[in-house]
Amino acid sequence: SGLTDPRTGIPYNAGGLNLGDWVDLDDALAKQNSLISSTLPLLRSGRYRRILVDSGATASNVKTGAIGLMVAGAQPQVNRVTSYDKGIQGAHVCVFLNSITPGNYGWVQELGMAWVLGGTTITKSGPATGDILNATTGGVVDDPTSQIWTPNLVGVALSPPSPNTLILCQLYAPSLQ
């Protein structure tokens, strides 16, 4: 680590990344070197956590902007997530930053402003900024006609929701450490 105990002079052991490590980033720091395209930053202000994707996750649902959840049927662990279709409804909602092969480690976003993937259709006629976004089949989000909080609430749209696109969302999730 390059750090030593000031009293003993013994080096601190601070190895690499560990399961459950998390970091909070402000918007300026998050935007540095995190572009989806030439102008669109993937990372926004928020909390990012190193996780293990459960080996039973549906691989096609673990992709950029898709919603992940805590694993169902196992001892609940905040650092082990799965695809939306295999998780505990509403438990530890997080957003995958990229495709991760089930059984491997990666990073998810669990707080802050995140890019979430819109489904193939948007239910609400006239979707708008400020609308509630709910997770649906495949871990994508929808802007429902009824703007009522449900267990599958992901957050609030910060950009107008559109089908098959990344939508900027303020995540509504409990803070876990």
C-alpha positions as YAML, in Angstrom:
chain: A
units: angstrom
residues:
- id: 1
  name: SER
  ca: [0.00, 0.00, 0.00]
- id: 2
  name: GLY
  ca: [2.96, 2.29, 0.57]
- id: 3
  name: LEU
  ca: [1.55, 3.21, 3.99]
- id: 4
  name: THR
  ca: [3.19, 2.36, 7.30]
- id: 5
  name: ASP
  ca: [2.01, 2.39, 10.88]
- id: 6
  name: PRO
  ca: [3.39, 5.61, 12.40]
- id: 7
  name: ARG
  ca: [4.18, 3.90, 15.71]
- id: 8
  name: THR
  ca: [5.70, 0.59, 14.55]
- id: 9
  name: GLY
  ca: [6.83, 1.42, 11.03]
- id: 10
  name: ILE
  ca: [5.26, -1.85, 9.82]
- id: 11
  name: PRO
  ca: [3.62, -1.58, 6.38]
- id: 12
  name: TYR
  ca: [-0.16, -1.74, 6.21]
- id: 13
  name: ASN
  ca: [-1.49, -4.61, 4.17]
- id: 14
  name: ALA
  ca: [-3.99, -3.07, 1.79]
- id: 15
  name: GLY
  ca: [-4.34, -5.55, -1.01]
- id: 16
  name: GLY
  ca: [-6.41, -5.30, -4.14]
- id: 17
  name: LEU
  ca: [-10.15, -5.03, -4.47]
- id: 18
  name: ASN
  ca: [-12.35, -7.05, -2.15]
- id: 19
  name: LEU
  ca: [-15.92, -8.25, -2.46]
- id: 20
  name: GLY
  ca: [-18.16, -5.54, -1.02]
- id: 21
  name: ASP
  ca: [-15.72, -2.67, -1.47]
- id: 22
  name: TRP
  ca: [-17.68, 0.47, -2.31]
- id: 23
  name: VAL
  ca: [-16.90, 4.01, -3.32]
- id: 24
  name: ASP
  ca: [-18.96, 7.19, -3.44]
- id: 25
  name: LEU
  ca: [-18.21, 9.49, -6.39]
- id: 26
  name: ASP
  ca: [-19.31, 13.03, -7.07]
- id: 27
  name: ASP
  ca: [-20.47, 13.86, -10.59]
- id: 28
  name: ALA
  ca: [-17.20, 15.47, -11.72]
- id: 29
  name: LEU
  ca: [-15.05, 12.52, -10.63]
- id: 30
  name: ALA
  ca: [-17.52, 9.95, -11.96]
- id: 31
  name: LYS
  ca: [-17.61, 11.55, -15.41]
- id: 32
  name: GLN
  ca: [-13.84, 11.34, -15.85]
- id: 33
  name: ASN
  ca: [-12.92, 8.51, -18.23]
- id: 34
  name: SER
  ca: [-16.37, 6.90, -18.15]
- id: 35
  name: LEU
  ca: [-17.90, 7.62, -21.54]
- id: 36
  name: ILE
  ca: [-20.63, 5.47, -23.10]
- id: 37
  name: SER
  ca: [-20.15, 7.38, -26.32]
- id: 38
  name: SER
  ca: [-18.05, 10.38, -27.26]
- id: 39
  name: THR
  ca: [-20.18, 12.68, -25.11]
- id: 40
  name: LEU
  ca: [-22.29, 10.55, -22.72]
- id: 41
  name: PRO
  ca: [-20.71, 9.60, -19.35]
- id: 42
  name: LEU
  ca: [-21.63, 6.12, -18.05]
- id: 43
  name: LEU
  ca: [-20.86, 6.92, -14.42]
- id: 44
  name: ARG
  ca: [-22.70, 9.67, -12.55]
- id: 45
  name: SER
  ca: [-22.65, 10.75, -8.91]
- id: 46
  name: GLY
  ca: [-23.46, 7.86, -6.62]
- id: 47
  name: ARG
  ca: [-22.27, 4.73, -4.82]
- id: 48
  name: TYR
  ca: [-20.58, 1.88, -6.66]
- id: 49
  name: ARG
  ca: [-20.06, -1.60, -5.14]
- id: 50
  name: ARG
  ca: [-17.88, -4.55, -6.10]
- id: 51
  name: ILE
  ca: [-20.14, -7.60, -6.26]
- id: 52
  name: LEU
  ca: [-20.28, -11.24, -7.28]
- id: 53
  name: VAL
  ca: [-22.90, -12.06, -9.91]
- id: 54
  name: ASP
  ca: [-24.63, -15.26, -8.83]
- id: 55
  name: SER
  ca: [-23.88, -18.22, -11.09]
- id: 56
  name: GLY
  ca: [-27.63, -18.76, -11.56]
- id: 57
  name: ALA
  ca: [-28.21, -15.29, -13.04]
- id: 58
  name: THR
  ca: [-29.67, -15.02, -16.54]
- id: 59
  name: ALA
  ca: [-26.62, -13.88, -18.53]
- id: 60
  name: SER
  ca: [-28.64, -11.94, -21.12]
- id: 61
  name: ASN
  ca: [-30.15, -9.82, -18.31]
- id: 62
  name: VAL
  ca: [-26.77, -8.80, -16.85]
- id: 63
  name: LYS
  ca: [-25.88, -5.87, -19.11]
- id: 64
  name: THR
  ca: [-25.37, -2.10, -19.08]
- id: 65
  name: GLY
  ca: [-28.35, -0.36, -17.48]
- id: 66
  name: ALA
  ca: [-30.17, -3.55, -16.45]
- id: 67
  name: ILE
  ca: [-31.49, -3.90, -12.89]
- id: 68
  name: GLY
  ca: [-29.99, -6.45, -10.52]
- id: 69
  name: LEU
  ca: [-31.36, -7.70, -7.21]
- id: 70
  name: MET
  ca: [-30.34, -9.65, -4.13]
- id: 71
  name: VAL
  ca: [-30.32, -13.42, -4.76]
- id: 72
  name: ALA
  ca: [-33.58, -15.24, -3.88]
- id: 73
  name: GLY
  ca: [-33.53, -18.54, -2.02]
- id: 74
  name: ALA
  ca: [-30.10, -18.08, -0.51]
- id: 75
  name: GLN
  ca: [-28.76, -16.39, 2.59]
- id: 76
  name: PRO
  ca: [-29.28, -12.71, 1.69]
- id: 77
  name: GLN
  ca: [-25.97, -11.03, 0.91]
- id: 78
  name: VAL
  ca: [-25.66, -7.44, -0.25]
- id: 79
  name: ASN
  ca: [-22.47, -8.27, -2.16]
- id: 80
  name: ARG
  ca: [-23.98, -11.11, -4.20]
- id: 81
  name: VAL
  ca: [-26.50, -10.05, -6.81]
- id: 82
  name: THR
  ca: [-28.37, -11.69, -9.64]
- id: 83
  name: SER
  ca: [-30.41, -10.76, -12.67]
- id: 84
  name: TYR
  ca: [-33.81, -9.19, -12.02]
- id: 85
  name: ASP
  ca: [-35.73, -12.35, -12.96]
- id: 86
  name: LYS
  ca: [-33.92, -14.44, -10.30]
- id: 87
  name: GLY
  ca: [-33.85, -11.93, -7.42]
- id: 88
  name: ILE
  ca: [-35.88, -10.91, -4.39]
- id: 89
  name: GLN
  ca: [-38.38, -8.30, -5.58]
- id: 90
  name: GLY
  ca: [-37.25, -4.86, -4.38]
- id: 91
  name: ALA
  ca: [-34.26, -6.15, -2.37]
- id: 92
  name: HIS
  ca: [-30.98, -4.29, -2.97]
- id: 93
  name: VAL
  ca: [-31.89, -2.76, -6.31]
- id: 94
  name: CYS
  ca: [-28.72, -2.04, -8.26]
- id: 95
  name: VAL
  ca: [-27.76, -1.20, -11.83]
- id: 96
  name: PHE
  ca: [-25.25, -3.23, -13.86]
- id: 97
  name: LEU
  ca: [-22.59, -1.03, -15.44]
- id: 98
  name: ASN
  ca: [-21.65, -3.61, -18.06]
- id: 99
  name: SER
  ca: [-22.20, -7.23, -19.04]
- id: 100
  name: ILE
  ca: [-20.78, -9.59, -16.41]
- id: 101
  name: THR
  ca: [-20.68, -13.34, -16.93]
- id: 102
  name: PRO
  ca: [-22.59, -15.06, -14.10]
- id: 103
  name: GLY
  ca: [-20.16, -16.41, -11.49]
- id: 104
  name: ASN
  ca: [-17.77, -13.48, -12.00]
- id: 105
  name: TYR
  ca: [-17.07, -10.26, -10.13]
- id: 106
  name: GLY
  ca: [-17.88, -6.74, -11.28]
- id: 107
  name: TRP
  ca: [-19.23, -3.36, -10.25]
- id: 108
  name: VAL
  ca: [-22.81, -2.12, -9.88]
- id: 109
  name: GLN
  ca: [-24.29, 1.24, -8.94]
- id: 110
  name: GLU
  ca: [-26.62, 1.23, -5.95]
- id: 111
  name: LEU
  ca: [-27.21, 4.92, -5.12]
- id: 112
  name: GLY
  ca: [-27.29, 8.23, -6.94]
- id: 113
  name: MET
  ca: [-27.93, 9.10, -10.57]
- id: 114
  name: ALA
  ca: [-27.69, 6.06, -12.85]
- id: 115
  name: TRP
  ca: [-28.35, 5.19, -16.47]
- id: 116
  name: VAL
  ca: [-31.07, 2.51, -16.58]
- id: 117
  name: LEU
  ca: [-32.18, 0.62, -19.66]
- id: 118
  name: GLY
  ca: [-35.70, 1.30, -20.96]
- id: 119
  name: GLY
  ca: [-37.80, -1.65, -22.08]
- id: 120
  name: THR
  ca: [-38.96, -2.26, -25.63]
- id: 121
  name: THR
  ca: [-42.13, -0.26, -24.89]
- id: 122
  name: ILE
  ca: [-43.07, 2.47, -22.42]
- id: 123
  name: THR
  ca: [-46.53, 2.01, -20.87]
- id: 124
  name: LYS
  ca: [-47.32, 5.62, -20.01]
- id: 125
  name: SER
  ca: [-48.65, 7.86, -22.73]
- id: 126
  name: GLY
  ca: [-46.50, 10.99, -22.64]
- id: 127
  name: PRO
  ca: [-43.59, 9.86, -20.45]
- id: 128
  name: ALA
  ca: [-41.81, 12.75, -18.76]
- id: 129
  name: THR
  ca: [-38.95, 13.75, -16.51]
- id: 130
  name: GLY
  ca: [-40.02, 13.17, -12.89]
- id: 131
  name: ASP
  ca: [-42.03, 10.02, -13.63]
- id: 132
  name: ILE
  ca: [-41.59, 6.90, -11.51]
- id: 133
  name: LEU
  ca: [-39.60, 4.09, -13.14]
- id: 134
  name: ASN
  ca: [-40.33, 0.45, -12.25]
- id: 135
  name: ALA
  ca: [-38.28, -2.62, -13.11]
- id: 136
  name: THR
  ca: [-39.95, -5.15, -15.38]
- id: 137
  name: THR
  ca: [-39.17, -8.47, -17.03]
- id: 138
  name: GLY
  ca: [-35.56, -8.77, -18.11]
- id: 139
  name: GLY
  ca: [-34.41, -6.10, -15.67]
- id: 140
  name: VAL
  ca: [-35.35, -3.18, -17.91]
- id: 141
  name: VAL
  ca: [-37.46, -0.25, -16.71]
- id: 142
  name: ASP
  ca: [-40.90, 1.02, -17.62]
- id: 143
  name: ASP
  ca: [-42.70, 4.30, -16.98]
- id: 144
  name: PRO
  ca: [-46.05, 2.94, -15.70]
- id: 145
  name: THR
  ca: [-49.39, 4.64, -16.30]
- id: 146
  name: SER
  ca: [-50.13, 4.49, -12.56]
- id: 147
  name: GLN
  ca: [-47.46, 6.57, -10.83]
- id: 148
  name: ILE
  ca: [-47.67, 4.66, -7.52]
- id: 149
  name: TRP
  ca: [-44.70, 3.31, -5.56]
- id: 150
  name: THR
  ca: [-44.45, -0.47, -5.80]
- id: 151
  name: PRO
  ca: [-41.89, -3.04, -4.60]
- id: 152
  name: ASN
  ca: [-40.25, -2.93, -8.05]
- id: 153
  name: LEU
  ca: [-39.61, 0.83, -7.88]
- id: 154
  name: VAL
  ca: [-36.20, 1.77, -9.29]
- id: 155
  name: GLY
  ca: [-36.36, 5.55, -9.04]
- id: 156
  name: VAL
  ca: [-37.43, 8.76, -10.73]
- id: 157
  name: ALA
  ca: [-36.65, 9.66, -14.35]
- id: 158
  name: LEU
  ca: [-34.26, 12.59, -14.72]
- id: 159
  name: SER
  ca: [-34.65, 12.49, -18.49]
- id: 160
  name: PRO
  ca: [-37.78, 11.65, -20.51]
- id: 161
  name: PRO
  ca: [-38.11, 7.83, -20.72]
- id: 162
  name: SER
  ca: [-37.82, 6.26, -24.18]
- id: 163
  name: PRO
  ca: [-37.96, 2.62, -25.29]
- id: 164
  name: ASN
  ca: [-34.66, 0.72, -25.75]
- id: 165
  name: THR
  ca: [-32.52, 3.61, -24.53]
- id: 166
  name: LEU
  ca: [-30.54, 4.48, -21.42]
- id: 167
  name: ILE
  ca: [-32.61, 6.77, -19.17]
- id: 168
  name: LEU
  ca: [-31.03, 8.93, -16.48]
- id: 169
  name: CYS
  ca: [-32.64, 7.98, -13.17]
- id: 170
  name: GLN
  ca: [-32.34, 9.04, -9.52]
- id: 171
  name: LEU
  ca: [-32.20, 5.67, -7.76]
- id: 172
  name: TYR
  ca: [-34.47, 5.11, -4.76]
- id: 173
  name: ALA
  ca: [-32.82, 2.40, -2.77]
- id: 174
  name: PRO
  ca: [-31.86, 1.83, 0.84]
- id: 175
  name: SER
  ca: [-28.23, 2.60, 1.67]
- id: 176
  name: LEU
  ca: [-26.35, -0.58, 2.54]
- id: 177
  name: GLN
  ca: [-22.80, -0.82, 3.82]
...
